[in-house]
Structures are given as structure tokens and as C-alpha cells.
């Protein structure tokens, strides 16, 4: 719940920031000179890109949470079996061991979104965020019946 609140607060702050930046862009355009109009258009592009990224991230998080809820209702969420240091950090060897099992599970059933979801969690635990995100995107695509690139 704490993560959701943090995400919502951050998203709200970003939206306020985008509105402020957008209003400055409009003010520059209203000034009317060639220089201010070109700067105003450039400034307006930034909030548009930012809103697009925020929207895509929100969709990703929402879909990943839906998959987690579905997997939880099936009793298929991965169990936290990782060894932790006294400070609470995940032990690297433990994460590698769990990752190897999840990778093997995914190789055995490459078209099962559940195995890709668990692999994404293993990547995240191994601190490989880009691959975790790609694995979760693949799980979402498989779940939704969308075409999945081979690679």
C-alpha cells in the first residue's frame, strides 16, 4: 500500500509540474516573437513526452498488479525463499540460485505467462531491472494474447 501511495503522490507532483511547464510554454508562444514561439513549442513538447511516459508506466504497473492478483488467487505467486543479510539485503548467491530455477522453468514452458512473471520477480531480486521489466512485459503480452517477439 505504501508503494501505491508513493506512486500516486509522485504522479500527482509530476502532473502539477507538467501543467506549470505547459503554462510557461503557452506564455512564451503568446509573446509572439519567432524566438519565444519556437522556445514555447519546445517547452510544450516536454510535458507531452512526460505525460506519455507516465501513462505507459501507469499502464505497466496496473497490468503487472493484475497479473500478480490473478497469480495470487491461483496460489502461484513465487514464495520468498531468499536468504537475506542482517541488514535485510538479498544475498546475491541466493538470488542467483532462485534465478536459475526460474529461468529453467521459463525455458520449459516459454509460452506460459506465469513462468515469465516469476522470472521477472527473480530478475528483480537479482537487481537486473531492465531484464525484469522485459520479462514482465512478455508475461503481460502472453497473458493478453498479444504477439510476443522471439529473441
PDB file of C-alpha atoms in Angstrom:
ATOM      1  CA  UNK A   1       0.000   0.000   0.000  1.00  0.00           C
ATOM      2  CA  UNK A   2       2.881   2.321   0.809  1.00  0.00           C
ATOM      3  CA  UNK A   3       4.300   1.884  -2.693  1.00  0.00           C
ATOM      4  CA  UNK A   4       0.925   2.755  -4.261  1.00  0.00           C
ATOM      5  CA  UNK A   5       0.648   5.932  -2.202  1.00  0.00           C
ATOM      6  CA  UNK A   6       4.204   6.915  -3.103  1.00  0.00           C
ATOM      7  CA  UNK A   7       3.493   6.273  -6.791  1.00  0.00           C
ATOM      8  CA  UNK A   8       0.281   8.311  -6.706  1.00  0.00           C
ATOM      9  CA  UNK A   9       1.944  11.234  -4.913  1.00  0.00           C
ATOM     10  CA  UNK A  10       4.856  11.203  -7.344  1.00  0.00           C
ATOM     11  CA  UNK A  11       2.485  11.031 -10.325  1.00  0.00           C
ATOM     12  CA  UNK A  12       0.427  13.931  -8.943  1.00  0.00           C
ATOM     13  CA  UNK A  13       3.551  16.041  -8.423  1.00  0.00           C
ATOM     14  CA  UNK A  14       4.649  15.277 -11.983  1.00  0.00           C
ATOM     15  CA  UNK A  15       1.265  16.265 -13.390  1.00  0.00           C
ATOM     16  CA  UNK A  16       1.404  19.583 -11.486  1.00  0.00           C
ATOM     17  CA  UNK A  17       4.926  20.118 -12.828  1.00  0.00           C
ATOM     18  CA  UNK A  18       3.771  19.350 -16.380  1.00  0.00           C
ATOM     19  CA  UNK A  19       0.931  21.851 -16.034  1.00  0.00           C
ATOM     20  CA  UNK A  20       3.330  24.529 -14.796  1.00  0.00           C
ATOM     21  CA  UNK A  21       5.813  23.863 -17.597  1.00  0.00           C
ATOM     22  CA  UNK A  22       2.989  23.777 -20.145  1.00  0.00           C
ATOM     23  CA  UNK A  23       1.678  27.135 -18.948  1.00  0.00           C
ATOM     24  CA  UNK A  24       5.141  28.635 -19.390  1.00  0.00           C
ATOM     25  CA  UNK A  25       5.235  27.251 -22.917  1.00  0.00           C
ATOM     26  CA  UNK A  26       1.877  28.850 -23.681  1.00  0.00           C
ATOM     27  CA  UNK A  27       3.086  32.152 -22.228  1.00  0.00           C
ATOM     28  CA  UNK A  28       6.165  32.035 -24.462  1.00  0.00           C
ATOM     29  CA  UNK A  29       4.011  31.340 -27.518  1.00  0.00           C
ATOM     30  CA  UNK A  30       1.672  34.206 -26.617  1.00  0.00           C
ATOM     31  CA  UNK A  31       4.622  36.580 -26.506  1.00  0.00           C
ATOM     32  CA  UNK A  32       4.649  36.308 -30.283  1.00  0.00           C
ATOM     33  CA  UNK A  33       8.265  36.628 -31.423  1.00  0.00           C
ATOM     34  CA  UNK A  34       9.893  33.966 -33.546  1.00  0.00           C
ATOM     35  CA  UNK A  35      12.312  33.071 -30.762  1.00  0.00           C
ATOM     36  CA  UNK A  36       9.719  32.829 -27.979  1.00  0.00           C
ATOM     37  CA  UNK A  37       7.269  30.884 -30.146  1.00  0.00           C
ATOM     38  CA  UNK A  38       9.938  28.310 -31.040  1.00  0.00           C
ATOM     39  CA  UNK A  39      11.001  28.039 -27.386  1.00  0.00           C
ATOM     40  CA  UNK A  40       7.344  27.790 -26.362  1.00  0.00           C
ATOM     41  CA  UNK A  41       6.724  24.903 -28.747  1.00  0.00           C
ATOM     42  CA  UNK A  42       9.872  23.148 -27.481  1.00  0.00           C
ATOM     43  CA  UNK A  43       8.765  23.660 -23.885  1.00  0.00           C
ATOM     44  CA  UNK A  44       5.302  22.238 -24.675  1.00  0.00           C
ATOM     45  CA  UNK A  45       6.825  19.084 -26.129  1.00  0.00           C
ATOM     46  CA  UNK A  46       8.465  18.169 -22.803  1.00  0.00           C
ATOM     47  CA  UNK A  47       5.238  17.790 -20.790  1.00  0.00           C
ATOM     48  CA  UNK A  48       3.661  15.814 -23.631  1.00  0.00           C
ATOM     49  CA  UNK A  49       6.554  13.345 -23.590  1.00  0.00           C
ATOM     50  CA  UNK A  50       6.468  13.238 -19.796  1.00  0.00           C
ATOM     51  CA  UNK A  51       2.732  12.540 -19.713  1.00  0.00           C
ATOM     52  CA  UNK A  52       3.174   9.785 -22.283  1.00  0.00           C
ATOM     53  CA  UNK A  53       5.882   8.104 -20.165  1.00  0.00           C
ATOM     54  CA  UNK A  54       3.780   8.484 -17.021  1.00  0.00           C
ATOM     55  CA  UNK A  55       0.772   6.950 -18.789  1.00  0.00           C
ATOM     56  CA  UNK A  56       2.795   4.000 -20.131  1.00  0.00           C
ATOM     57  CA  UNK A  57       4.341   3.343 -16.710  1.00  0.00           C
ATOM     58  CA  UNK A  58       0.945   3.507 -15.033  1.00  0.00           C
ATOM     59  CA  UNK A  59      -0.460   1.017 -17.548  1.00  0.00           C
ATOM     60  CA  UNK A  60       2.515  -1.295 -16.990  1.00  0.00           C
ATOM     61  CA  UNK A  61       2.192  -1.179 -13.194  1.00  0.00           C
ATOM     62  CA  UNK A  62      -1.571  -1.704 -13.349  1.00  0.00           C
ATOM     63  CA  UNK A  63      -1.261  -4.726 -15.643  1.00  0.00           C
ATOM     64  CA  UNK A  64       1.573  -6.219 -13.587  1.00  0.00           C
ATOM     65  CA  UNK A  65      -0.526  -5.836 -10.431  1.00  0.00           C
ATOM     66  CA  UNK A  66      -3.474  -7.514 -12.169  1.00  0.00           C
ATOM     67  CA  UNK A  67      -1.252 -10.445 -13.095  1.00  0.00           C
ATOM     68  CA  UNK A  68       0.045 -10.638  -9.526  1.00  0.00           C
ATOM     69  CA  UNK A  69      -3.514 -10.690  -8.172  1.00  0.00           C
ATOM     70  CA  UNK A  70      -4.524 -13.411 -10.636  1.00  0.00           C
ATOM     71  CA  UNK A  71      -1.465 -15.484  -9.827  1.00  0.00           C
ATOM     72  CA  UNK A  72      -2.100 -14.986  -6.117  1.00  0.00           C
ATOM     73  CA  UNK A  73      -5.679 -16.218  -6.475  1.00  0.00           C
ATOM     74  CA  UNK A  74      -4.311 -19.336  -8.194  1.00  0.00           C
ATOM     75  CA  UNK A  75      -1.742 -19.832  -5.443  1.00  0.00           C
ATOM     76  CA  UNK A  76       1.106 -19.419  -7.934  1.00  0.00           C
ATOM     77  CA  UNK A  77       2.970 -16.390  -6.618  1.00  0.00           C
ATOM     78  CA  UNK A  78       6.641 -17.134  -6.017  1.00  0.00           C
ATOM     79  CA  UNK A  79       7.453 -17.817  -2.386  1.00  0.00           C
ATOM     80  CA  UNK A  80      10.124 -15.578  -0.877  1.00  0.00           C
ATOM     81  CA  UNK A  81      12.845 -18.126  -0.213  1.00  0.00           C
ATOM     82  CA  UNK A  82      15.766 -15.738  -0.473  1.00  0.00           C
ATOM     83  CA  UNK A  83      18.485 -15.537   2.142  1.00  0.00           C
ATOM     84  CA  UNK A  84      18.977 -12.023   3.450  1.00  0.00           C
ATOM     85  CA  UNK A  85      21.875 -10.267   5.103  1.00  0.00           C
ATOM     86  CA  UNK A  86      21.475  -8.946   8.659  1.00  0.00           C
ATOM     87  CA  UNK A  87      20.756  -5.547   7.073  1.00  0.00           C
ATOM     88  CA  UNK A  88      17.855  -7.011   5.058  1.00  0.00           C
ATOM     89  CA  UNK A  89      19.513  -7.069   1.637  1.00  0.00           C
ATOM     90  CA  UNK A  90      19.088 -10.097  -0.585  1.00  0.00           C
ATOM     91  CA  UNK A  91      22.094 -12.409  -0.656  1.00  0.00           C
ATOM     92  CA  UNK A  92      23.477 -12.480  -4.191  1.00  0.00           C
ATOM     93  CA  UNK A  93      24.164 -16.246  -4.253  1.00  0.00           C
ATOM     94  CA  UNK A  94      20.634 -16.951  -3.036  1.00  0.00           C
ATOM     95  CA  UNK A  95      19.157 -14.711  -5.731  1.00  0.00           C
ATOM     96  CA  UNK A  96      21.287 -16.419  -8.392  1.00  0.00           C
ATOM     97  CA  UNK A  97      20.120 -19.857  -7.240  1.00  0.00           C
ATOM     98  CA  UNK A  98      16.435 -18.896  -7.372  1.00  0.00           C
ATOM     99  CA  UNK A  99      17.001 -17.158 -10.710  1.00  0.00           C
ATOM    100  CA  UNK A 100      18.499 -20.332 -12.222  1.00  0.00           C
ATOM    101  CA  UNK A 101      15.403 -22.309 -11.223  1.00  0.00           C
ATOM    102  CA  UNK A 102      13.033 -19.649 -12.608  1.00  0.00           C
ATOM    103  CA  UNK A 103      14.973 -19.471 -15.874  1.00  0.00           C
ATOM    104  CA  UNK A 104      14.794 -23.255 -16.248  1.00  0.00           C
ATOM    105  CA  UNK A 105      11.051 -23.146 -15.535  1.00  0.00           C
ATOM    106  CA  UNK A 106      10.599 -20.495 -18.220  1.00  0.00           C
ATOM    107  CA  UNK A 107      12.696 -22.441 -20.738  1.00  0.00           C
ATOM    108  CA  UNK A 108      10.486 -25.496 -20.108  1.00  0.00           C
ATOM    109  CA  UNK A 109       7.285 -23.542 -20.758  1.00  0.00           C
ATOM    110  CA  UNK A 110       8.148 -20.428 -22.798  1.00  0.00           C
ATOM    111  CA  UNK A 111       4.519 -19.605 -23.618  1.00  0.00           C
ATOM    112  CA  UNK A 112       3.279 -19.573 -20.018  1.00  0.00           C
ATOM    113  CA  UNK A 113       2.821 -16.055 -18.679  1.00  0.00           C
ATOM    114  CA  UNK A 114       3.059 -17.374 -15.113  1.00  0.00           C
ATOM    115  CA  UNK A 115       6.626 -18.571 -15.577  1.00  0.00           C
ATOM    116  CA  UNK A 116       7.592 -15.246 -17.181  1.00  0.00           C
ATOM    117  CA  UNK A 117       6.033 -13.397 -14.243  1.00  0.00           C
ATOM    118  CA  UNK A 118       8.071 -15.460 -11.771  1.00  0.00           C
ATOM    119  CA  UNK A 119      11.185 -14.924 -13.904  1.00  0.00           C
ATOM    120  CA  UNK A 120      10.576 -11.159 -13.784  1.00  0.00           C
ATOM    121  CA  UNK A 121      10.448 -11.345  -9.987  1.00  0.00           C
ATOM    122  CA  UNK A 122      13.705 -13.326  -9.981  1.00  0.00           C
ATOM    123  CA  UNK A 123      15.365 -10.747 -12.238  1.00  0.00           C
ATOM    124  CA  UNK A 124      14.176  -8.007  -9.894  1.00  0.00           C
ATOM    125  CA  UNK A 125      15.557  -9.862  -6.876  1.00  0.00           C
ATOM    126  CA  UNK A 126      18.867 -10.234  -8.714  1.00  0.00           C
ATOM    127  CA  UNK A 127      18.842  -6.428  -9.236  1.00  0.00           C
ATOM    128  CA  UNK A 128      18.532  -6.659 -13.015  1.00  0.00           C
ATOM    129  CA  UNK A 129      15.730  -4.156 -13.508  1.00  0.00           C
ATOM    130  CA  UNK A 130      15.852  -3.837 -17.329  1.00  0.00           C
ATOM    131  CA  UNK A 131      15.509  -7.609 -17.804  1.00  0.00           C
ATOM    132  CA  UNK A 132      12.862  -7.767 -15.074  1.00  0.00           C
ATOM    133  CA  UNK A 133      10.823  -5.195 -16.953  1.00  0.00           C
ATOM    134  CA  UNK A 134      11.215  -7.020 -20.284  1.00  0.00           C
ATOM    135  CA  UNK A 135      10.213 -10.337 -18.690  1.00  0.00           C
ATOM    136  CA  UNK A 136       7.151  -8.695 -17.115  1.00  0.00           C
ATOM    137  CA  UNK A 137       6.222  -7.096 -20.449  1.00  0.00           C
ATOM    138  CA  UNK A 138       6.431 -10.539 -22.028  1.00  0.00           C
ATOM    139  CA  UNK A 139       4.245 -12.006 -19.269  1.00  0.00           C
ATOM    140  CA  UNK A 140       1.672  -9.271 -19.848  1.00  0.00           C
ATOM    141  CA  UNK A 141       1.717  -9.831 -23.624  1.00  0.00           C
ATOM    142  CA  UNK A 142       1.324 -13.604 -23.218  1.00  0.00           C
ATOM    143  CA  UNK A 143      -1.495 -13.125 -20.726  1.00  0.00           C
ATOM    144  CA  UNK A 144      -3.310 -10.720 -23.050  1.00  0.00           C
ATOM    145  CA  UNK A 145      -2.793 -12.994 -26.075  1.00  0.00           C
ATOM    146  CA  UNK A 146      -0.710 -10.410 -27.919  1.00  0.00           C
ATOM    147  CA  UNK A 147       2.131 -11.391 -30.261  1.00  0.00           C
ATOM    148  CA  UNK A 148       5.435 -11.817 -28.482  1.00  0.00           C
ATOM    149  CA  UNK A 149       8.720 -11.181 -30.295  1.00  0.00           C
ATOM    150  CA  UNK A 150      11.110 -14.098 -30.406  1.00  0.00           C
ATOM    151  CA  UNK A 151      14.598 -13.423 -29.143  1.00  0.00           C
TER     152      UNK A 151
END
